[in-house]
Structure formats: C-alpha cells, structure tokens
PDB file of N, CA and C in Angstrom:
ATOM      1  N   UNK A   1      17.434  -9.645  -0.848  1.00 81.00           N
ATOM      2  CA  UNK A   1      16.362 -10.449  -0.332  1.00 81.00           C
ATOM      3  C   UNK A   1      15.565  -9.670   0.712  1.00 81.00           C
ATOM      4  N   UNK A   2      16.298  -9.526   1.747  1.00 83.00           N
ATOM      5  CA  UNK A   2      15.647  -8.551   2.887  1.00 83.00           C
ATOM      6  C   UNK A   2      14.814  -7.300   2.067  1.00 83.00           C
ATOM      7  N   UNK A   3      15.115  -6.420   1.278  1.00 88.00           N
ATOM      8  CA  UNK A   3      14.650  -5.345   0.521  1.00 88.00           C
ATOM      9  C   UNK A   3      13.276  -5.842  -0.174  1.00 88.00           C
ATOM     10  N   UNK A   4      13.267  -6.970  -0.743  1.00 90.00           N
ATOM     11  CA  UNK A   4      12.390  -7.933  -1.362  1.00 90.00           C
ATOM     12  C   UNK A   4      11.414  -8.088   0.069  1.00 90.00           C
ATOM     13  N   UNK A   5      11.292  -8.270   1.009  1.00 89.00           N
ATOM     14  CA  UNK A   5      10.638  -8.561   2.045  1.00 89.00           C
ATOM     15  C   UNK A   5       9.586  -7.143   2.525  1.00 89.00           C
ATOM     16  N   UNK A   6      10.680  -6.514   2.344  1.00 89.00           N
ATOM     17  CA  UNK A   6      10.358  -5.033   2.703  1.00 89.00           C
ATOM     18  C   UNK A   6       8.977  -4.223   1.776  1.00 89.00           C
ATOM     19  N   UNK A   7       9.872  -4.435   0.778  1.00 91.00           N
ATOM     20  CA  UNK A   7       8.664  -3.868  -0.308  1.00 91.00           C
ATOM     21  C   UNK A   7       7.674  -4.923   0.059  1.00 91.00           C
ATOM     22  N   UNK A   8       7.505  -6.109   0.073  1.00 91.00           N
ATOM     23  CA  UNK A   8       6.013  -7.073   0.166  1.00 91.00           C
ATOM     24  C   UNK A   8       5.353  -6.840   1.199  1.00 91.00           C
ATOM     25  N   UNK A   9       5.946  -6.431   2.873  1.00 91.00           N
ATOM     26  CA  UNK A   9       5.409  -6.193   3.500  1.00 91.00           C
ATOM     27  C   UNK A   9       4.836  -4.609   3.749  1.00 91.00           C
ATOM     28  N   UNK A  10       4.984  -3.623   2.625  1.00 93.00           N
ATOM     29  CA  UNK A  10       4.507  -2.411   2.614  1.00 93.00           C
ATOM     30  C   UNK A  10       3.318  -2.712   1.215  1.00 93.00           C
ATOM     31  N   UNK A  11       3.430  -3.702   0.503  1.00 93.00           N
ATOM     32  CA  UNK A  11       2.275  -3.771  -0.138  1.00 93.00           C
ATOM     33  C   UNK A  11       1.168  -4.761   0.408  1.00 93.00           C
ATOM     34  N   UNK A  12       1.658  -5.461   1.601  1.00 93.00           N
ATOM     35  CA  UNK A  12       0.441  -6.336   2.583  1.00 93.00           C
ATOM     36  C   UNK A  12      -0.264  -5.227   3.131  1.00 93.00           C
ATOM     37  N   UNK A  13       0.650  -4.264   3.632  1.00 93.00           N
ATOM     38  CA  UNK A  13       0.076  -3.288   4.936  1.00 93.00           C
ATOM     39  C   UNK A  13      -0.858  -2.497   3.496  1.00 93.00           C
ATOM     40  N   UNK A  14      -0.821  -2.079   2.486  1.00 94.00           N
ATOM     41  CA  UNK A  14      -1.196  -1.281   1.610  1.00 94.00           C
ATOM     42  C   UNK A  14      -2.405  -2.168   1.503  1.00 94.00           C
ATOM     43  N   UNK A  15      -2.548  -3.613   0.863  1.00 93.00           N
ATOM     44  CA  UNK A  15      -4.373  -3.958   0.950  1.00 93.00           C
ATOM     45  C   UNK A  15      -4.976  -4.171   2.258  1.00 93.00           C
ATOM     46  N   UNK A  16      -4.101  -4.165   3.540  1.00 94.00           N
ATOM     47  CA  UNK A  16      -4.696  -4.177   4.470  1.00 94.00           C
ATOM     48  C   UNK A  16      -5.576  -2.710   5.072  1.00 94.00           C
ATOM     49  N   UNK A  17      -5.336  -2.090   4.905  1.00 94.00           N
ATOM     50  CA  UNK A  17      -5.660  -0.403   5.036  1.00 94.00           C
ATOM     51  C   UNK A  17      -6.813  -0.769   3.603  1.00 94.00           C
ATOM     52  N   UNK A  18      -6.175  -0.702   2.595  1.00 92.00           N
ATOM     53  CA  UNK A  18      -7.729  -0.589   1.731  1.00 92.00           C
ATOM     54  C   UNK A  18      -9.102  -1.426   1.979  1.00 92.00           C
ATOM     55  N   UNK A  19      -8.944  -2.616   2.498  1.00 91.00           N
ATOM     56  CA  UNK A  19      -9.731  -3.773   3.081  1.00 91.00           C
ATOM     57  C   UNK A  19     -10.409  -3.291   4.264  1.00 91.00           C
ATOM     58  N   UNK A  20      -9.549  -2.562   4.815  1.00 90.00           N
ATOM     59  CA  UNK A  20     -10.308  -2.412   6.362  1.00 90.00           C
ATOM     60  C   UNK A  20     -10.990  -0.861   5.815  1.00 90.00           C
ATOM     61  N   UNK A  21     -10.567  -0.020   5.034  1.00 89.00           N
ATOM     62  CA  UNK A  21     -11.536   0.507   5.163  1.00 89.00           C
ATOM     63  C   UNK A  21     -12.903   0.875   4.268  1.00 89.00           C
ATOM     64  N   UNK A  22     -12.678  -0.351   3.430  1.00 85.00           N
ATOM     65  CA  UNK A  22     -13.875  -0.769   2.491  1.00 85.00           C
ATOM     66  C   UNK A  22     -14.670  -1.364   3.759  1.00 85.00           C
ATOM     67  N   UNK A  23     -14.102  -2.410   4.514  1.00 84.00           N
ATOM     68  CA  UNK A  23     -15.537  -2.251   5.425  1.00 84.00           C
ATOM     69  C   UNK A  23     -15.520  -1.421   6.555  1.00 84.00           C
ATOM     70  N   UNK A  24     -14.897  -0.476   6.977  1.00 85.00           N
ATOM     71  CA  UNK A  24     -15.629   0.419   7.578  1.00 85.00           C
ATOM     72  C   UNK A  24     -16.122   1.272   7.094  1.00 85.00           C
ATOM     73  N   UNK A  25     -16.554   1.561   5.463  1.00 81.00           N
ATOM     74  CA  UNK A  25     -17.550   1.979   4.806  1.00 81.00           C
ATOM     75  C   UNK A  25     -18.761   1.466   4.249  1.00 81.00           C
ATOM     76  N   UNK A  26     -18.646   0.261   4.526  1.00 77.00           N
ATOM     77  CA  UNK A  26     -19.980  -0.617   4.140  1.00 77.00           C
ATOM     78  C   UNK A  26     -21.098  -0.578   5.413  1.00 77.00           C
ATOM     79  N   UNK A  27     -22.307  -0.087   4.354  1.00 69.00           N
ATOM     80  CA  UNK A  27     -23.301  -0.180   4.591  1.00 69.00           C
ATOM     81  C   UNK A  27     -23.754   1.650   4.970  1.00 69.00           C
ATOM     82  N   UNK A  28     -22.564   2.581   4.511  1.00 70.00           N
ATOM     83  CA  UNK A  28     -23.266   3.826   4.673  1.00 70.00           C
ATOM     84  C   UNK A  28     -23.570   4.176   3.727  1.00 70.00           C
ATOM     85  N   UNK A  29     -23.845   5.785   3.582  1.00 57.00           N
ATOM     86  CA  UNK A  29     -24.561   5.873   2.641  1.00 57.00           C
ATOM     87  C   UNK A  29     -24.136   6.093   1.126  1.00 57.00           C
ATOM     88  N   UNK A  30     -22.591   6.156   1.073  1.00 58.00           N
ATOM     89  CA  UNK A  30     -21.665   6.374   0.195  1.00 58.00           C
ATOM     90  C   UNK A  30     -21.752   5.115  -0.446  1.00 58.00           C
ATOM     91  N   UNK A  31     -21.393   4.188   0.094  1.00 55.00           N
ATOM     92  CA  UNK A  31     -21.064   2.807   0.093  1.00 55.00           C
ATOM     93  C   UNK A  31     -22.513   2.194   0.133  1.00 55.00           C
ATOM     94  N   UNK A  32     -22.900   1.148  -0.902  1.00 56.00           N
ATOM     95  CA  UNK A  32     -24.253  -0.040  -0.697  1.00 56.00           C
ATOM     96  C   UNK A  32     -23.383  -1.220  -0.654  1.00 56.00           C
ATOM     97  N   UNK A  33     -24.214  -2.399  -0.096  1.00 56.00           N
ATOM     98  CA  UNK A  33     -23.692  -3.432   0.130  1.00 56.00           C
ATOM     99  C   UNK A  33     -23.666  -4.172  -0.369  1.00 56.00           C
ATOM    100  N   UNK A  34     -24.222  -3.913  -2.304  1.00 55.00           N
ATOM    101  CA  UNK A  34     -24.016  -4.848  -3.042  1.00 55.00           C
ATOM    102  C   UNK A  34     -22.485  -4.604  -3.730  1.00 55.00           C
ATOM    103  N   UNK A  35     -22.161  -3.010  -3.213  1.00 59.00           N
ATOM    104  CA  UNK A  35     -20.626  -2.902  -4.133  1.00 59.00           C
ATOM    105  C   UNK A  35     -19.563  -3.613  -3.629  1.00 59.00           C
ATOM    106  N   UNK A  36     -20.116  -3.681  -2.052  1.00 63.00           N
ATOM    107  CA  UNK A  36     -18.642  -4.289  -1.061  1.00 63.00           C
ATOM    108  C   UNK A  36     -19.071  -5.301  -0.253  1.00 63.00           C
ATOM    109  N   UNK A  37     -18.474  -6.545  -1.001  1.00 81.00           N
ATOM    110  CA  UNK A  37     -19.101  -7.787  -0.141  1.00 81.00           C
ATOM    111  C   UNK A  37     -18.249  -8.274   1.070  1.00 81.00           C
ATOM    112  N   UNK A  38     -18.648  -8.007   2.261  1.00 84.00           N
ATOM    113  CA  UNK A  38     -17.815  -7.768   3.495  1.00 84.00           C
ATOM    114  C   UNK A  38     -17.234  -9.481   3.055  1.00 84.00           C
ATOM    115  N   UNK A  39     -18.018 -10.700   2.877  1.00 85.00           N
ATOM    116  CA  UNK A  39     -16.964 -12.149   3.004  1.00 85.00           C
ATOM    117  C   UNK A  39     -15.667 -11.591   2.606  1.00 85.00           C
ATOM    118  N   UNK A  40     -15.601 -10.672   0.953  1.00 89.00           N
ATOM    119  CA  UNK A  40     -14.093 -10.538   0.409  1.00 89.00           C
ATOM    120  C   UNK A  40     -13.644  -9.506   0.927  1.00 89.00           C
ATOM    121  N   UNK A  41     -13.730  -8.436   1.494  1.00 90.00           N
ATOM    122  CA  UNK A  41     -12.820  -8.347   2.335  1.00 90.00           C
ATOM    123  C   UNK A  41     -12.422  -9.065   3.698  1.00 90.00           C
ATOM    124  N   UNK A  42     -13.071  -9.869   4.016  1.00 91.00           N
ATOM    125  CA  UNK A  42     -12.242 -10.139   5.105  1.00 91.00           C
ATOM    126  C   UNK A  42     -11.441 -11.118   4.920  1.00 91.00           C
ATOM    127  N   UNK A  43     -11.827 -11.857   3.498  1.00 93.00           N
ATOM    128  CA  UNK A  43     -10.495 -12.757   2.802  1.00 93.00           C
ATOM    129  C   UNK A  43      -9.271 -12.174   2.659  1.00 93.00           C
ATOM    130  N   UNK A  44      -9.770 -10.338   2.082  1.00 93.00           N
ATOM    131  CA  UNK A  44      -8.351  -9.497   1.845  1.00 93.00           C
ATOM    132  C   UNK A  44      -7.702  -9.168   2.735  1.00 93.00           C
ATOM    133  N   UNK A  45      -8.541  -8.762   4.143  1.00 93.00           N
ATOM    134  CA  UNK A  45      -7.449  -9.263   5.323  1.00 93.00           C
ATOM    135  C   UNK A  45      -6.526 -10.266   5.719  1.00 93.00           C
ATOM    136  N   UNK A  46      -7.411 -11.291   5.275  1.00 94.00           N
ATOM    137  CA  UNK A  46      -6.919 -12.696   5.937  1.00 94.00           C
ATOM    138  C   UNK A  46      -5.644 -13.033   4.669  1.00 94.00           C
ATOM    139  N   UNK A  47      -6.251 -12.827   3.527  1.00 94.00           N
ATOM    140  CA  UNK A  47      -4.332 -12.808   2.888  1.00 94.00           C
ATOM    141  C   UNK A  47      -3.432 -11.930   3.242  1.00 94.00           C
ATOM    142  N   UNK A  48      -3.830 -10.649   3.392  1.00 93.00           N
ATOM    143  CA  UNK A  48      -2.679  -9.459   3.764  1.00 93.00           C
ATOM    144  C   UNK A  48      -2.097  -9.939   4.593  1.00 93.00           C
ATOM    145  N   UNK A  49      -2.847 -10.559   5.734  1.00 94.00           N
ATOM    146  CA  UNK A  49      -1.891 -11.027   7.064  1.00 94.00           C
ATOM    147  C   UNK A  49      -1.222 -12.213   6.652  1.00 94.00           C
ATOM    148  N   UNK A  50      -1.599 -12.936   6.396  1.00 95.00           N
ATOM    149  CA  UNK A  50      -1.191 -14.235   5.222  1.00 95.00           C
ATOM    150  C   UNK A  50       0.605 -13.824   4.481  1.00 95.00           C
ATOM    151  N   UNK A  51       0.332 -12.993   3.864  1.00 94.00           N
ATOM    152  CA  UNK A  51       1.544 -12.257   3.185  1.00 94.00           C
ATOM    153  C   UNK A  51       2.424 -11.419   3.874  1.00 94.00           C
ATOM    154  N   UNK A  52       2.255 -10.940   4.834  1.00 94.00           N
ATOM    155  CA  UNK A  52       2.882 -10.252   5.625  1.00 94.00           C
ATOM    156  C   UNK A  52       3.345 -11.129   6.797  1.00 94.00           C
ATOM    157  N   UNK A  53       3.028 -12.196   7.293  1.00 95.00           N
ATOM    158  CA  UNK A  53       3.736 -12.954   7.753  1.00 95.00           C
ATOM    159  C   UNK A  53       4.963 -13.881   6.728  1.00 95.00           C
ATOM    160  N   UNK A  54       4.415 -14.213   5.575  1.00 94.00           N
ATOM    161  CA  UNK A  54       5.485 -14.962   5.133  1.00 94.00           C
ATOM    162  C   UNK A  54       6.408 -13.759   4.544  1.00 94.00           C
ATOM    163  N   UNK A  55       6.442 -12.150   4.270  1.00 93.00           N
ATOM    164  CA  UNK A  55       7.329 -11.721   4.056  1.00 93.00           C
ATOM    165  C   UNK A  55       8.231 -11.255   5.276  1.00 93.00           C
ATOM    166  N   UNK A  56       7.611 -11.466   5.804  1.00 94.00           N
ATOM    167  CA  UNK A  56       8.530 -11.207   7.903  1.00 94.00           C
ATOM    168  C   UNK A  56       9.416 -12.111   7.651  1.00 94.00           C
ATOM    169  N   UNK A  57       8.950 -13.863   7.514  1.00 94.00           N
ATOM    170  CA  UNK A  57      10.117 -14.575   7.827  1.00 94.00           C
ATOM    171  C   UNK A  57      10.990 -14.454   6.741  1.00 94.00           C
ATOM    172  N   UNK A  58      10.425 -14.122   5.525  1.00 93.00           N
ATOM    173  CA  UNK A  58      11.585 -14.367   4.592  1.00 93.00           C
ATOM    174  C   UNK A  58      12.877 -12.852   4.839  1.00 93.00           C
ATOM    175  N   UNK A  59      12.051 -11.723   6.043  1.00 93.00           N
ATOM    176  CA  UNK A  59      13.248 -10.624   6.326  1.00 93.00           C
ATOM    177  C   UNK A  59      13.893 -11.125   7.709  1.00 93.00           C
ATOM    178  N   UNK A  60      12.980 -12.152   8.152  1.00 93.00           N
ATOM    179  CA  UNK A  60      14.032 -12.524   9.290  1.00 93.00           C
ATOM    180  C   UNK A  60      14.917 -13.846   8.774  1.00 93.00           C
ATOM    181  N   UNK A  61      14.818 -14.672   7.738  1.00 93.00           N
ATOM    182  CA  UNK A  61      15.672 -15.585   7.173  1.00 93.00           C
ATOM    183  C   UNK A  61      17.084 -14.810   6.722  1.00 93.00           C
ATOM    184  N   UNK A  62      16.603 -13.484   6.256  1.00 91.00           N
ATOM    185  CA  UNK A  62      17.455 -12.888   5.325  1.00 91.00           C
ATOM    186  C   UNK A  62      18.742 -12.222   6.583  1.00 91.00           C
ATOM    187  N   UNK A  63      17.838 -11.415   7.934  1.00 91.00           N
ATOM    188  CA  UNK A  63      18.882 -11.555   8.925  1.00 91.00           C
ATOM    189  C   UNK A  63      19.835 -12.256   9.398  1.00 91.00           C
ATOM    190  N   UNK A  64      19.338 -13.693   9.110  1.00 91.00           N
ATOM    191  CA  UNK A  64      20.188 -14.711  10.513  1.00 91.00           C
ATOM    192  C   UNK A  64      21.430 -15.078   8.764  1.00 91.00           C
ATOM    193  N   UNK A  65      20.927 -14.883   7.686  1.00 91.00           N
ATOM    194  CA  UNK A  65      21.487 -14.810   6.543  1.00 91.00           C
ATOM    195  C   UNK A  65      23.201 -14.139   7.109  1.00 91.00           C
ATOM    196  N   UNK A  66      22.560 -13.137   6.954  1.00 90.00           N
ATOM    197  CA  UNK A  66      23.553 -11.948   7.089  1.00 90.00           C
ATOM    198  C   UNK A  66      24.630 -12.219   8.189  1.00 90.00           C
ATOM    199  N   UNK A  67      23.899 -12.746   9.838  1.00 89.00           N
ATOM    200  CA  UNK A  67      24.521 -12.723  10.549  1.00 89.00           C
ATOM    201  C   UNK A  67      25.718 -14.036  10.691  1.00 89.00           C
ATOM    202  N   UNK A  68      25.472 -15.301  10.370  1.00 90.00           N
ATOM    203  CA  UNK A  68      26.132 -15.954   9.436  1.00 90.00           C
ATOM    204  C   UNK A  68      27.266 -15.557   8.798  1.00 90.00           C
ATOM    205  N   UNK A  69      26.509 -14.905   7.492  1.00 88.00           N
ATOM    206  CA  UNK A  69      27.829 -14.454   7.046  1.00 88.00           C
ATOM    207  C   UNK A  69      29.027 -13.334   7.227  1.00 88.00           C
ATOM    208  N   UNK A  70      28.581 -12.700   8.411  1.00 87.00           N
ATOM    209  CA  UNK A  70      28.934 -11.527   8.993  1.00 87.00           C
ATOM    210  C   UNK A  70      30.437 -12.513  10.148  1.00 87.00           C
ATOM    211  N   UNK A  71      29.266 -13.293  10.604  1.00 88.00           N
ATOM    212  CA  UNK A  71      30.508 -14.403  11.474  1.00 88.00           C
ATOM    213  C   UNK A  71      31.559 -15.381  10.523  1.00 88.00           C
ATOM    214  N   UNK A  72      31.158 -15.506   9.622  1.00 86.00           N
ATOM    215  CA  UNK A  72      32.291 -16.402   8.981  1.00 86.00           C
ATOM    216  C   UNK A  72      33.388 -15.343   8.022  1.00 86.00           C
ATOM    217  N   UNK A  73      33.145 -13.874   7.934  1.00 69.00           N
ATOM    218  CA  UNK A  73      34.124 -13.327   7.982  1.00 69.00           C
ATOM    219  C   UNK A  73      34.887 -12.926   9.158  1.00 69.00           C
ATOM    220  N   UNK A  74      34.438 -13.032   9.756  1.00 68.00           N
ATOM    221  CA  UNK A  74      35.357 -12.216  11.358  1.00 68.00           C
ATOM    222  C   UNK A  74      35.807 -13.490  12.097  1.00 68.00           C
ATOM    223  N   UNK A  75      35.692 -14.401  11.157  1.00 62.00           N
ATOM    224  CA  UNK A  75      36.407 -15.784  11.517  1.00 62.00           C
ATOM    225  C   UNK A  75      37.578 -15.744  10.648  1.00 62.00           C
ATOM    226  N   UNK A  76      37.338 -15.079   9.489  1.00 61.00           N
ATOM    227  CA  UNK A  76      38.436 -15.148   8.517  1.00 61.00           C
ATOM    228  C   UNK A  76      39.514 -14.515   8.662  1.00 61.00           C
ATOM    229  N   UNK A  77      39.082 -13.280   9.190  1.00 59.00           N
ATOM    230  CA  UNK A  77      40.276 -12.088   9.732  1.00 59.00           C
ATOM    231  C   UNK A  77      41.284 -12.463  10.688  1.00 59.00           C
ATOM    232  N   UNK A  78      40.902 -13.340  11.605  1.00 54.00           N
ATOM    233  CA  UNK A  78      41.546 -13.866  12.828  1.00 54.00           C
ATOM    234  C   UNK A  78      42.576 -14.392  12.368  1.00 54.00           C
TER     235      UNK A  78
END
C-alpha cells in the first residue's frame, strides 16, 4: 500500500513540474497562447495537488497501519 502511495505521489510531482512549466512558457516565443491554455493548467496543478494529498494520507494510513501491527506483535512475544 505505502509503495502504491509512493509511486502516485512521484507521478503528482511529475504533472506538477510539467504544468508549471507549460506556464512558465506561455506566452514566449516558443510557446503561443493558443497551444497552452493557462485555465488547464492551473486545473493540472490544482489536481496534482489534489492527488498528492490524497496519496500522502493513504502513505500515512499505511504507517499508523504498520505501527499497529508492529504493536500487536510485540504484544504477542511478551
């Protein structure tokens, strides 16, 4: 699960970097502003962060997971 979190939050950070720097190329001369419509990227921000928060909690669910079960063996040993 945690691993599952991991990879999602390296493919949030991955459209977040492409998003941000589609618009910090919009409007030069490489870039016209009919190719890159700044509204969608800043939607693609606003999901990246979107997704990268819900894969945080699902790596911090997956911690308190662990720690749990980390305590109900060292309960067992006793």
């Amino acid at each position: 699960m945690m691993q599952t979190a991991v990879s999602g939050m390296q493919s949030e950070q991955i459209r977040l970097t492409e998003a941000a720097g589609n618009i910090a190329r919009a409007g030069t001369a490489s870039e016209t502003d009919a190719e890159i419509s700044l509204a969608n990227e800043l939607l693609a921000l606003k999901q990246a962060e979107i997704g990268f928060k819900a894969n945080a909690l699902v790596f911090e669910t997956g911690a308190d997971l662990w720690d749990v079960l980390m305590s109900i063996t060292r309960d067992d040993s006793d």
